[in-house]
Short mmCIF file of C-alpha atoms in Angstrom, two decimals:
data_model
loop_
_atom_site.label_atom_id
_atom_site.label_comp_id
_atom_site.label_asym_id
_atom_site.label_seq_id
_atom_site.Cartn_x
_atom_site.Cartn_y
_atom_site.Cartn_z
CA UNK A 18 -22.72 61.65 -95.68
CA UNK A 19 -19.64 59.47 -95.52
CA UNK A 20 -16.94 61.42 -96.82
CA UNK A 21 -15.03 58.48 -97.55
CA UNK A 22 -16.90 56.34 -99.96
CA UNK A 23 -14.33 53.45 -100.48
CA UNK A 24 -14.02 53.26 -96.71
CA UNK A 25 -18.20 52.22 -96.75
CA UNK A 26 -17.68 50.48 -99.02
CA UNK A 27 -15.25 48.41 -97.93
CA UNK A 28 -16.89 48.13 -94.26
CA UNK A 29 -20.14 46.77 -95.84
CA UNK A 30 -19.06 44.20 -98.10
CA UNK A 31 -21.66 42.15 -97.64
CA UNK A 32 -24.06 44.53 -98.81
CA UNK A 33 -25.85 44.23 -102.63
CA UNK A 34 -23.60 47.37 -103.65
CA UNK A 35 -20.57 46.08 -102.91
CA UNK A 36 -21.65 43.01 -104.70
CA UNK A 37 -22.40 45.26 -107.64
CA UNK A 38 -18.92 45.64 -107.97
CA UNK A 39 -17.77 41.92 -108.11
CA UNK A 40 -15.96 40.54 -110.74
CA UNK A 41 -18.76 37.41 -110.54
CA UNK A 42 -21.84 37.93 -112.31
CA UNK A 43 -24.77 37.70 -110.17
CA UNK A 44 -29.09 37.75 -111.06
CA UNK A 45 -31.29 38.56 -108.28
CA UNK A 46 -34.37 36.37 -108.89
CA UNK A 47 -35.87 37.12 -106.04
CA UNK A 48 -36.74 39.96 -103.54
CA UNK A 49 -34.42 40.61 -100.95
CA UNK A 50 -36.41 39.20 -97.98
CA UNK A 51 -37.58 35.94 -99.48
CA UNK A 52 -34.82 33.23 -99.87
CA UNK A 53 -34.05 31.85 -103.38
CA UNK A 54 -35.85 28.84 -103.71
CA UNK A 55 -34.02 27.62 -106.54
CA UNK A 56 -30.99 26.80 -104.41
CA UNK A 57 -33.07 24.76 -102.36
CA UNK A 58 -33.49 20.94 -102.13
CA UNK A 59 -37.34 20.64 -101.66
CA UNK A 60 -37.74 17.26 -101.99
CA UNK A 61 -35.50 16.72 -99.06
CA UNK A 62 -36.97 19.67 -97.00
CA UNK A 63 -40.31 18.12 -97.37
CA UNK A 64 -39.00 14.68 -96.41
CA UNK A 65 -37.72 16.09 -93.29
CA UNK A 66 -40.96 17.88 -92.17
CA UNK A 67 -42.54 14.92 -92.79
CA UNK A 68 -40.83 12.21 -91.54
CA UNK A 69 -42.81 10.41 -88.65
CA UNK A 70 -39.55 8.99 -86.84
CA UNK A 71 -38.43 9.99 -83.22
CA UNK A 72 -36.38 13.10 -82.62
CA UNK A 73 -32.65 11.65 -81.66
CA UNK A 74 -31.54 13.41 -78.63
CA UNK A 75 -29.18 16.62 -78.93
CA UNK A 76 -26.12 16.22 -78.05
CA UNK A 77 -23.91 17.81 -75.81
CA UNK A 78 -22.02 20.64 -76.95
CA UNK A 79 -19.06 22.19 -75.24
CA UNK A 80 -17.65 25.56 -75.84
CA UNK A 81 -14.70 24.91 -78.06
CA UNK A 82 -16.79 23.45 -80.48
CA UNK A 83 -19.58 25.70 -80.10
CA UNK A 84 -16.69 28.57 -80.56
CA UNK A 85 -15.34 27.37 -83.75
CA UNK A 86 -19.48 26.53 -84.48
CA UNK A 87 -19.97 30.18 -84.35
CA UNK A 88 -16.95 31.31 -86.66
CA UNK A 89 -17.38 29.02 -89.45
CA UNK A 90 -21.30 30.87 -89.23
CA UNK A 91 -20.43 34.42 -89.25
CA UNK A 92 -16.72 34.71 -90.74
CA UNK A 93 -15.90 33.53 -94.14
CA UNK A 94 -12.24 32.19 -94.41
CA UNK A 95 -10.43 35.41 -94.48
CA UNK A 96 -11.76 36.21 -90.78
CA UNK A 97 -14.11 39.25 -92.36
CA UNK A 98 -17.48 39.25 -90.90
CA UNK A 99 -20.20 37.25 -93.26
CA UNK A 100 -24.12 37.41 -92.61
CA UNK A 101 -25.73 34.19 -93.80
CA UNK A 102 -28.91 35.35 -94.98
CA UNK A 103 -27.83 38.55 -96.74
CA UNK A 104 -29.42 39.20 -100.12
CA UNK A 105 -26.91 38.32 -102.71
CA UNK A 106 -28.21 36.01 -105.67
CA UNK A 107 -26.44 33.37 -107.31
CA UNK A 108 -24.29 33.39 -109.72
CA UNK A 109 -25.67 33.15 -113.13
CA UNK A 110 -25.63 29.82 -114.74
CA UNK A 111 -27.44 27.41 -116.96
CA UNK A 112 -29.20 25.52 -113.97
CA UNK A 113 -32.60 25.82 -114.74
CA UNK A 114 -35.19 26.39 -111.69
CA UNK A 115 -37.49 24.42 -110.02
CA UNK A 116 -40.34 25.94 -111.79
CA UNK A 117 -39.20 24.75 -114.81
CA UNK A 118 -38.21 21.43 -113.44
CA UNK A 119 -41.65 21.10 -111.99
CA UNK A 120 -43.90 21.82 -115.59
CA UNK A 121 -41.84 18.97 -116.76
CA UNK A 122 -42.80 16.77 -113.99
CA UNK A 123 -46.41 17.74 -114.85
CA UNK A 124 -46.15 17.28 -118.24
CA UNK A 125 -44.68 13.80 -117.96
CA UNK A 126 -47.30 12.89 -115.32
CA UNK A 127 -50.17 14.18 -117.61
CA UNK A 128 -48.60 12.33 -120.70
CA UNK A 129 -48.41 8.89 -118.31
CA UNK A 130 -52.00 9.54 -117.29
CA UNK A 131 -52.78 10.08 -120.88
CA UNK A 132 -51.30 7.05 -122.15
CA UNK A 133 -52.78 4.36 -119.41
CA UNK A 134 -56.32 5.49 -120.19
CA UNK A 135 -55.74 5.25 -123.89
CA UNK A 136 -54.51 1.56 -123.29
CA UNK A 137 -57.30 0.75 -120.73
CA UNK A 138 -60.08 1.64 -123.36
CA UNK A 139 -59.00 0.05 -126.09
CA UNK A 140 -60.72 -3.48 -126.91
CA UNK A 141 -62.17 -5.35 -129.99
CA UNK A 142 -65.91 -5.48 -129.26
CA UNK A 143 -67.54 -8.54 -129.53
CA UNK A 144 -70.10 -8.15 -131.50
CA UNK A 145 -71.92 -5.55 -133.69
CA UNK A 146 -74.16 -2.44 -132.46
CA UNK A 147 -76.76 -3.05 -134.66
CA UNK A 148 -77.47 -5.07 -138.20
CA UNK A 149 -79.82 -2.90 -141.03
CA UNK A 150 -81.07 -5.45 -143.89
CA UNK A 151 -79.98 -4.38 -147.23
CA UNK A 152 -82.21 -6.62 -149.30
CA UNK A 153 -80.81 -7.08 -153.31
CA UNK A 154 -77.22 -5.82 -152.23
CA UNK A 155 -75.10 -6.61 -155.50
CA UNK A 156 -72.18 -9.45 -154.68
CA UNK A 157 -69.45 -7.39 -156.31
CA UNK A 158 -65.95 -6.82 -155.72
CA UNK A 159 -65.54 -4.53 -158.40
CA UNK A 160 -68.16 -2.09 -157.43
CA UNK A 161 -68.06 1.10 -154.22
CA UNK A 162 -71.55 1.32 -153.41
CA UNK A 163 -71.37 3.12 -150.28
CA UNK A 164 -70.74 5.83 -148.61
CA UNK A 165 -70.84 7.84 -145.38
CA UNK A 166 -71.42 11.65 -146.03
CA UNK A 167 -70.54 14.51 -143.42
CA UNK A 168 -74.06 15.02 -142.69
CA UNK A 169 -74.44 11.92 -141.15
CA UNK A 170 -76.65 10.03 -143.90
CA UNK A 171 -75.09 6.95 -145.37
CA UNK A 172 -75.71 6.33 -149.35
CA UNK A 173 -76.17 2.81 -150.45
CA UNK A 174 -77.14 1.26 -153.28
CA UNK A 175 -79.64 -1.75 -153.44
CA UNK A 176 -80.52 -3.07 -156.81
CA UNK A 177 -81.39 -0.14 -158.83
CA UNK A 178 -82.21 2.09 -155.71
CA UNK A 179 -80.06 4.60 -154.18
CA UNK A 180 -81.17 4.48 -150.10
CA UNK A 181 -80.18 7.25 -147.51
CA UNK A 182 -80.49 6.06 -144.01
CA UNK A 183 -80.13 8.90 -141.53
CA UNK A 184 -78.15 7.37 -138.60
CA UNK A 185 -78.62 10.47 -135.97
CA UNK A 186 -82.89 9.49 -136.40
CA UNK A 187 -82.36 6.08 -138.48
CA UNK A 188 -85.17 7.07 -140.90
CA UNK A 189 -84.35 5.86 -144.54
CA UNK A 190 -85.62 7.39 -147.83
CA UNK A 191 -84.95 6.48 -150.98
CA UNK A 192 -83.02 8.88 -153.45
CA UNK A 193 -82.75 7.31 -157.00
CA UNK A 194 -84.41 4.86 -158.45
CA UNK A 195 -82.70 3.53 -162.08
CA UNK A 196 -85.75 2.59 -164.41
CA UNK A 197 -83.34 1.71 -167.39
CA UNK A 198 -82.90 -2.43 -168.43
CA UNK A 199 -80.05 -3.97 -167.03
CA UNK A 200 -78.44 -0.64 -165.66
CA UNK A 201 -78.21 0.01 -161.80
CA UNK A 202 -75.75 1.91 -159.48
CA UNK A 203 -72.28 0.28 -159.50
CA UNK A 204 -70.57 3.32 -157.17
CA UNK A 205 -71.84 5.94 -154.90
CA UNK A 206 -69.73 9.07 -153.65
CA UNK A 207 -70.49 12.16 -151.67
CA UNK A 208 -69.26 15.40 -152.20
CA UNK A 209 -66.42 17.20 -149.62
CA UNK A 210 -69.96 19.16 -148.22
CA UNK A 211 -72.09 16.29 -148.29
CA UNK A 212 -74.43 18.72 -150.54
CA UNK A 213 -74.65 16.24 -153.47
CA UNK A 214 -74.26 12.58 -154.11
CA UNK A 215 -72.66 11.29 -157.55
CA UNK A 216 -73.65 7.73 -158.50
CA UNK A 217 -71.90 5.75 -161.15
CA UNK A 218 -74.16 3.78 -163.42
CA UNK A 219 -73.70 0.18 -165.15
CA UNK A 220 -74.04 1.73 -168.47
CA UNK A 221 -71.38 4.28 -167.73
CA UNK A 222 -73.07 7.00 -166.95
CA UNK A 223 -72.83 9.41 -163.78
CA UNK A 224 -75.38 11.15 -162.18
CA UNK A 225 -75.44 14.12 -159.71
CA UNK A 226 -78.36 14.63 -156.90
CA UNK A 227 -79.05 17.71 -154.81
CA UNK A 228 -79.01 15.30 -151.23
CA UNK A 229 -80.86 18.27 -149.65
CA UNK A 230 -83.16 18.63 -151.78
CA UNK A 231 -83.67 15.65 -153.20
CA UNK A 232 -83.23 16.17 -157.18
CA UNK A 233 -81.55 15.20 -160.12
CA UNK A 234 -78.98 17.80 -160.90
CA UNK A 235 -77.36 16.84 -164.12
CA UNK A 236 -75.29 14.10 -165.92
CA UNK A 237 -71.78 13.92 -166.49
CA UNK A 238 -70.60 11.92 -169.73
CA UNK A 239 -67.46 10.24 -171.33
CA UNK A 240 -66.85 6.80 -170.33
CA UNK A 241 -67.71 3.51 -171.98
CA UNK A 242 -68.08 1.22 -169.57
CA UNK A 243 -69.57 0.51 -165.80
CA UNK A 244 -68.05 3.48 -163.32
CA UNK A 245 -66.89 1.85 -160.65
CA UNK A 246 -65.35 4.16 -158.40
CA UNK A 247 -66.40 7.62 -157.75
CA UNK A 248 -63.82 10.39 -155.63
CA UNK A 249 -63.88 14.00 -154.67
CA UNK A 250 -61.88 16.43 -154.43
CA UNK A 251 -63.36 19.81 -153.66
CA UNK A 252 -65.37 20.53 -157.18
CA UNK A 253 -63.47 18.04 -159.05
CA UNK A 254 -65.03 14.47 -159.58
CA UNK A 255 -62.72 11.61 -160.77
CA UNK A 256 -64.43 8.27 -161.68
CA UNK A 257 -62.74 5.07 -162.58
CA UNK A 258 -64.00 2.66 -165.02
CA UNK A 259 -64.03 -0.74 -166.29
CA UNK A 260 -63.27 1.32 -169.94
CA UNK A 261 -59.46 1.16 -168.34
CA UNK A 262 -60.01 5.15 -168.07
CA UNK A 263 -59.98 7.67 -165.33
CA UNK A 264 -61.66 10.80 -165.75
CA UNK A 265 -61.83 14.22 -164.15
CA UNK A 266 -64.38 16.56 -164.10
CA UNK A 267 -64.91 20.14 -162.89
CA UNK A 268 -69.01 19.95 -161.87
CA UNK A 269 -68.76 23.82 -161.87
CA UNK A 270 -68.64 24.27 -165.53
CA UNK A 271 -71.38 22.89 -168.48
CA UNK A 272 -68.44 20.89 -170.56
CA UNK A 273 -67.21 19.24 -167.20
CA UNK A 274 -64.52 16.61 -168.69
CA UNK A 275 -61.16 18.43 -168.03
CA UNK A 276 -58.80 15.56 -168.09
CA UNK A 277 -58.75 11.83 -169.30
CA UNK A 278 -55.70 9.31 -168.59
CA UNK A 279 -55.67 6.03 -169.35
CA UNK A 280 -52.67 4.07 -167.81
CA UNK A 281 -54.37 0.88 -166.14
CA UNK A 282 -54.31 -1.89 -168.15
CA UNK A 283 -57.25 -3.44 -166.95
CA UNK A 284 -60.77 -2.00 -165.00
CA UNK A 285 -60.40 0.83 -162.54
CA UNK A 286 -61.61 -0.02 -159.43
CA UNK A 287 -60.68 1.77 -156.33
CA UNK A 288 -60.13 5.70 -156.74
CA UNK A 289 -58.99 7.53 -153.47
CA UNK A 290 -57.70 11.05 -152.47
CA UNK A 291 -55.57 12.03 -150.29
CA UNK A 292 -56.76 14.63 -147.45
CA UNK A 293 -54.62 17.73 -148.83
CA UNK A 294 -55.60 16.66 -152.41
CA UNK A 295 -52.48 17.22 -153.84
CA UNK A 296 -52.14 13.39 -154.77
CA UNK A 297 -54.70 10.71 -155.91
CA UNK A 298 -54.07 7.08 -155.39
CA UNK A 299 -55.79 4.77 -158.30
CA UNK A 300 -56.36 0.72 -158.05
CA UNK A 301 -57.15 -1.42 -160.65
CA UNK A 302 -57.79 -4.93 -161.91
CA UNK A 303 -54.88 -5.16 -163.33
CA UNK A 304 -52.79 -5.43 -159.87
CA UNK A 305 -51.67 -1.79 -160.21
CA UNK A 306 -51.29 0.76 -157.78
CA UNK A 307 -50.68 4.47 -159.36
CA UNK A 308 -49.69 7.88 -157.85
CA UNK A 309 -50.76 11.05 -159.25
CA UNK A 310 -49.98 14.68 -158.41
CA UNK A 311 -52.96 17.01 -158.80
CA UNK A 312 -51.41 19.38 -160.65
CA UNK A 313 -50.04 17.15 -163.60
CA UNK A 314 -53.16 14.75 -163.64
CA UNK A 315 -54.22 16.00 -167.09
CA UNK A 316 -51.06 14.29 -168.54
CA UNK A 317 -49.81 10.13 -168.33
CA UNK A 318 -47.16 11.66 -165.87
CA UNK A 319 -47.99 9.21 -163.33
CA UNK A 320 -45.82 10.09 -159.96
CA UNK A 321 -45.30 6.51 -159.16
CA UNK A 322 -46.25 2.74 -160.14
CA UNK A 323 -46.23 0.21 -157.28
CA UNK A 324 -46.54 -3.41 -158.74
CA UNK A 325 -46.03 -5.54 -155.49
CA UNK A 326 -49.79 -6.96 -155.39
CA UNK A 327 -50.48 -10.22 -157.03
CA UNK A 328 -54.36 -9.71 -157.41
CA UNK A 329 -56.99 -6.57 -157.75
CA UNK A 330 -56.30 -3.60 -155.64
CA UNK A 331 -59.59 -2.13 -154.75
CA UNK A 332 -59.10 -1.18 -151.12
CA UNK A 333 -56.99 2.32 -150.69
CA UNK A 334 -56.85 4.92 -147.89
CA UNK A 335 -54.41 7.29 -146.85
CA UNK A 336 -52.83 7.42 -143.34
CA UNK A 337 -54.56 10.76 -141.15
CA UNK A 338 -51.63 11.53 -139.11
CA UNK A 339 -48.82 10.55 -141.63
CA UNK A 340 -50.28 11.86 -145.10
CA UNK A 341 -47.21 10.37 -146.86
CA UNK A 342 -48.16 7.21 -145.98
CA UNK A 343 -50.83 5.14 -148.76
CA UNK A 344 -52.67 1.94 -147.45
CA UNK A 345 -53.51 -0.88 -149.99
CA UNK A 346 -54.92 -4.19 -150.05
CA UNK A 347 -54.90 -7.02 -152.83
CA UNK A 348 -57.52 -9.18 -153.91
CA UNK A 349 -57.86 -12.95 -154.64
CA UNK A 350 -54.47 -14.17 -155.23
CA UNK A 351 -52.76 -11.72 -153.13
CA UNK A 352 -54.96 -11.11 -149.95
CA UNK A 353 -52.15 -8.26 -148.23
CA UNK A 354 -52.13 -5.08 -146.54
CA UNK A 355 -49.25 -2.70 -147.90
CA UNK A 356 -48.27 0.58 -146.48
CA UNK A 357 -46.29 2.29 -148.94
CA UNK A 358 -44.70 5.96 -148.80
CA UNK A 359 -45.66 7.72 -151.68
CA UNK A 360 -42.85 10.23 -151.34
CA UNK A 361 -40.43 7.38 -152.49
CA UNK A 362 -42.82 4.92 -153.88
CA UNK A 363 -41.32 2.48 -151.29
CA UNK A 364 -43.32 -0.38 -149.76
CA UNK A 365 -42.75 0.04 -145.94
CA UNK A 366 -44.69 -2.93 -144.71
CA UNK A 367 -46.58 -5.57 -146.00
CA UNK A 368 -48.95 -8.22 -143.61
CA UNK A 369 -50.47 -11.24 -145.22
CA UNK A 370 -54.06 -11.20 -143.79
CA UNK A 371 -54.41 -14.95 -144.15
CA UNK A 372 -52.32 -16.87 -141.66
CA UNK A 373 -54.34 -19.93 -140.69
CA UNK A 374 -54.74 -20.98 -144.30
CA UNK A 375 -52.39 -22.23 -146.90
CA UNK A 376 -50.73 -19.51 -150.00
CA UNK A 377 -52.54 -20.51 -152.14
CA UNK A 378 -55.71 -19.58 -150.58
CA UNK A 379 -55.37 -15.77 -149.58
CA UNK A 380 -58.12 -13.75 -148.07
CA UNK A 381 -58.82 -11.46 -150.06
CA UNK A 382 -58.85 -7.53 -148.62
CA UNK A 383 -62.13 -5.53 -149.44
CA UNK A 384 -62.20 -2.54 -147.78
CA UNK A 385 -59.66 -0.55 -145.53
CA UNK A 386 -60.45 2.65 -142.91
CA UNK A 387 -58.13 3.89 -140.56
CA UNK A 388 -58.80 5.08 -136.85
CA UNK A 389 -58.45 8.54 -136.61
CA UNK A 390 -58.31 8.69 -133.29
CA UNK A 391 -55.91 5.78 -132.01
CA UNK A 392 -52.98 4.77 -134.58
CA UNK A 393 -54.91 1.47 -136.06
CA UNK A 394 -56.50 0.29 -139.46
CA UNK A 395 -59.82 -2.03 -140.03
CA UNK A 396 -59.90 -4.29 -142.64
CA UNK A 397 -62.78 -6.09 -144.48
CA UNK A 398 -62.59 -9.70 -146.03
CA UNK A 399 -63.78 -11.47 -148.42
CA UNK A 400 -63.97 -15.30 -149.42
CA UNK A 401 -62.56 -17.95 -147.52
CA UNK A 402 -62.59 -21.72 -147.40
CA UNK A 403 -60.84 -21.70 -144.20
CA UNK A 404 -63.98 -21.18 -141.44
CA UNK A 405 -61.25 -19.54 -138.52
CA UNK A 406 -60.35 -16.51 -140.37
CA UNK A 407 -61.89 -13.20 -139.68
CA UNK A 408 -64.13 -11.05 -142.12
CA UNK A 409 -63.18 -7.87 -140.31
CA UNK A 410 -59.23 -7.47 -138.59
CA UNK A 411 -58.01 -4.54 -136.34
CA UNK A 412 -54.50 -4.11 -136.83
CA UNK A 413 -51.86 -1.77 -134.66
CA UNK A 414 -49.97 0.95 -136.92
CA UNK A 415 -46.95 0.61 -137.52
CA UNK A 416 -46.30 -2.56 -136.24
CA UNK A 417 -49.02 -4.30 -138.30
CA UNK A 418 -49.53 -6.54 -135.78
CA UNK A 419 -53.06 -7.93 -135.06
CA UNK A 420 -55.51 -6.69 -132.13
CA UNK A 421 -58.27 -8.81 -132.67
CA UNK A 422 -61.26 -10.10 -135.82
CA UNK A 423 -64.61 -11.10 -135.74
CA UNK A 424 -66.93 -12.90 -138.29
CA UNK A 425 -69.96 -12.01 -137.78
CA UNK A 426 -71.58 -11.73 -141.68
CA UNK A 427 -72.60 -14.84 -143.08
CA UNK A 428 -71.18 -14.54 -146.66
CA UNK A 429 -67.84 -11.69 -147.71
CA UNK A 430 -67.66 -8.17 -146.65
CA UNK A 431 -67.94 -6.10 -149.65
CA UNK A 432 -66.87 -2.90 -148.41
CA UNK A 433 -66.15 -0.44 -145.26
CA UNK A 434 -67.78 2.84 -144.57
CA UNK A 435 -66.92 5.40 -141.48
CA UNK A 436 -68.80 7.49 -139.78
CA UNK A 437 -68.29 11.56 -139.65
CA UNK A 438 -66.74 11.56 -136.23
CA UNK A 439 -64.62 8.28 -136.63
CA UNK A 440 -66.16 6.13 -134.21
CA UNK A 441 -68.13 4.30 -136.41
CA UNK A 442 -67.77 1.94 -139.48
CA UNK A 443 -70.08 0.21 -141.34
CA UNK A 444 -69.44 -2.75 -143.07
CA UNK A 445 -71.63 -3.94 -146.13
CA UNK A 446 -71.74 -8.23 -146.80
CA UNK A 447 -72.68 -9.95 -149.79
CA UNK A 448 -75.19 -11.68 -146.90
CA UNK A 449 -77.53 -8.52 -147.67
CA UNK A 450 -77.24 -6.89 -144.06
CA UNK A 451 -74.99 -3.92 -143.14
CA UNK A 452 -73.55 -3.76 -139.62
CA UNK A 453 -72.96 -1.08 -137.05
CA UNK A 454 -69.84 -1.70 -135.37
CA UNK A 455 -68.75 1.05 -132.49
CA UNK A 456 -65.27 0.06 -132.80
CA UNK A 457 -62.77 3.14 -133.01
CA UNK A 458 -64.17 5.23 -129.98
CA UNK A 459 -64.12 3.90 -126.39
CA UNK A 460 -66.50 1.65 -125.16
CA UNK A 461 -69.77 2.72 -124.64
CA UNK A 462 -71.47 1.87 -120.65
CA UNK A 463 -71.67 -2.38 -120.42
CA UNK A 464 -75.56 -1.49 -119.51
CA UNK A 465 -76.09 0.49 -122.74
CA UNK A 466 -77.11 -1.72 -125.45
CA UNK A 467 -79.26 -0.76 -128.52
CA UNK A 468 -82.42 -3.37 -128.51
CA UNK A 469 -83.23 -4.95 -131.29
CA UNK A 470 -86.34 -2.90 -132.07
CA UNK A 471 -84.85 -0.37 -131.66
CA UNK A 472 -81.89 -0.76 -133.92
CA UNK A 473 -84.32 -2.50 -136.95
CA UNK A 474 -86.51 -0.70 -139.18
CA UNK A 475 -89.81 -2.29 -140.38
CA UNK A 476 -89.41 -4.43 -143.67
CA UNK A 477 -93.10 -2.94 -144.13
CA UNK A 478 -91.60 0.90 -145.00
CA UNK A 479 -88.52 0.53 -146.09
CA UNK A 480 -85.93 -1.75 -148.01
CA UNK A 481 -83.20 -1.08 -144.98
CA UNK A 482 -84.05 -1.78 -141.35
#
């Protein structure tokens, strides 16, 4: 044993204990025989080793400079002896490593990746999937009668008929049929677990079926007046009416009428809430758009009034991956898409749907769905004298600018439907045919096609095909 510590010390100052006792901070990432990468420059090292060009000849060294070669190697500057590859760390600092620098490489590539196959699926398809006749279809703008349930079964009414058409098997069967003089199903709306079906009725009442099992459950009471617009919200119905009212009920309990407001001055005709159901957007004839707040929807405490539409706001749905953003659309007269933020009753954006033709001859907007899975919103038409506008319009969010429209039913679209999985929508046209349209998912194979037989249903069992 040394009996002279300081002296060892002193002799090995290159060694890790000495540099234990350095005024620099130093982290040893690393073990001691395997070099720190981080103080590397690997994309040069690996430019080198691969580089294809000739070796340059060495040149010729003498000894002076190989001398002075040697000491600049293996003495630092004070003449003490210095070994190059002794283990010593680096001094600590906020340099972050190559690993790190490397997951953000990956990440960005993965993102890129990401975001070029987005953009190279996207297109507006051509034409329809398939097209299911929906013989006696009522030609009314005023009226919801359909709706795409969870399970996969679409409800639609035709005439005094309520049809469910299965679209994983495409069987129909009929649910309802109304056997009352001049009453019929005006709006159709299924529950949060696609277990029952409400249907609003002509003469104002509202009806509740067991889907599953195919019976009448009970009515629910207390308008005057056609219902048309029906909206869930876990076990609370609201309906709209053409009574100016809009009523809530709790379907759990035998008196089910909990709340009753009555703010529109004119029919209610669009009801829609939003995904967290803490707010309820209403539409009515009277131009009016009104927020509500769940908890204070038994009182006239509306949360906000947006007047900028100019005709009947029947068209509503709220943004997926912005919930404070509300989606409207005006009727005759107006014929715009609004986005509005419902947090400061604001109107963000508004697109007139009707450029080709003149003012005073708007295109009137139907129905409204956004794509949940690309940062878009459909829209469905109605009348038109001008033959080059579109009955259905893809539009980029938030830009609002146009990606491409089709006219493909022969009279208006009366309303928009999507599908469980938000690929699908259906659109229903006062031309008594509902059609199929594969339009928020990526294509599907250019050899798959779904043949006309295959897609139509015979006239002989059903009302749909």
């Amino acid at each position: 044993m040394d009996p002279n510590p300081e002296r060892r010390l002193q002799s090995d100052w290159y060694s890790p204990t000495r540099l234990g006792s350095s005024p620099v901070q130093f982290d040893f990432p690393g073990d001691r025989f395997i070099p720190n990468r981080s103080l590397m420059d690997l994309d040069q090292a690996h430019t080198l080793l691969t580089s294809r060009t000739q070796e340059r000849s060495r040149p010729r060294i003498d000894d002076k400079y190989r001398l002075k070669l040697d000491e600049n190697l293996n003495l630092d500057s004070e003449g003490r002896p210095f070994k190059m590859l002794v283990f010593r760390g680096s001094p600590k600092s906020s340099r972050k490593s190559i690993r790190h620098i490397d997951e953000m490489r990956r990440s960005e590539d993965e993102a890129l990746y990401y975001a070029k196959k987005a953009t190279q699926y996207r297109y507006f398809p051509k034409s329809e999937a398939s097209v299911l006749d929906a013989p006696n279809i009522r030609d009314d703008y005023y009226s919801n009668i359909m709706d795409w349930g969870k399970n996969n079964l679409l409800a639609v009414a035709l005439g005094s008929e309520i049809h469910l058409w299965n679209a994983n098997n495409r069987s129909v069967q009929k649910l309802l049929q109304v056997d009352r003089a001049n009453d019929y199903p005006s709006s159709v709306a299924w529950s949060n677990d696609a277990k029952r079906v409400a249907v609003g009725h002509q003469c104002s009442e509202i009806q509740l079926w067991d889907a599953e099992a195919f019976k009448y459950v009970r009515s629910l009471e207390g308008h005057q007046k056609r219902v048309g617009a029906l909206a869930w919200n876990g076990h609370i119905l609201t309906s709209g009416s053409q009574d100016k009212s809009i009523i809530n009920h709790d379907v759990r309990v035998g008196n089910s009428l909990i709340s009753r407001v009555r703010t529109h001055a004119s029919e209610v005709c669009g009801l829609k809430w939003s995904s967290r159901g803490n707010l309820l957007a209403s539409g009515g004839n009277d131009n009016l758009v009104y927020i509500w707040e769940a908890f204070k929807i038994g009182s006239s405490h509306f949360l906000h009034r947006l007047n900028d539409h100019c005709g009947a706001v029947k068209a509503l749905a709220w943004c997926p991956y912005d919930s404070d953003v509300l989606a409207s659309g005006g009727g005759t007269k107006d014929g715009c898409i609004k986005l509005w933020n419902v947090q400061r009753g604001l109107c963000i954006n508004s697109i007139g749907t009707n450029a080709q033709a003149s003012l005073h001859n708007p295109l009137p907007v139907c129905g409204l769905e956004w794509n949940r899975h690309h940062k878009e919103i459909l829209s469905g038409h109605g009348f038109s004298t001008d033959m080059l506008n579109h009955q259905l319009c893809l539009w980029q969010y938030p830009s609002m600018s146009k990606m491409g429209g089709l006219k493909r039913h022969s009279s208006r679209v009366l309303q928009l439907s999507q599908s469980p999985d938000g690929l699908t929508v259906m659109s229903a046209g006062a031309d008594q045919t509902l059609r199929v349209w594969e339009i928020f998912g990526p294509p599907k194979r250019d050899n798959y096609r779904v043949s006309e037989l295959d897609g139509l249903l015979s006239l002989k069992t059903s009302p749909i095909r």
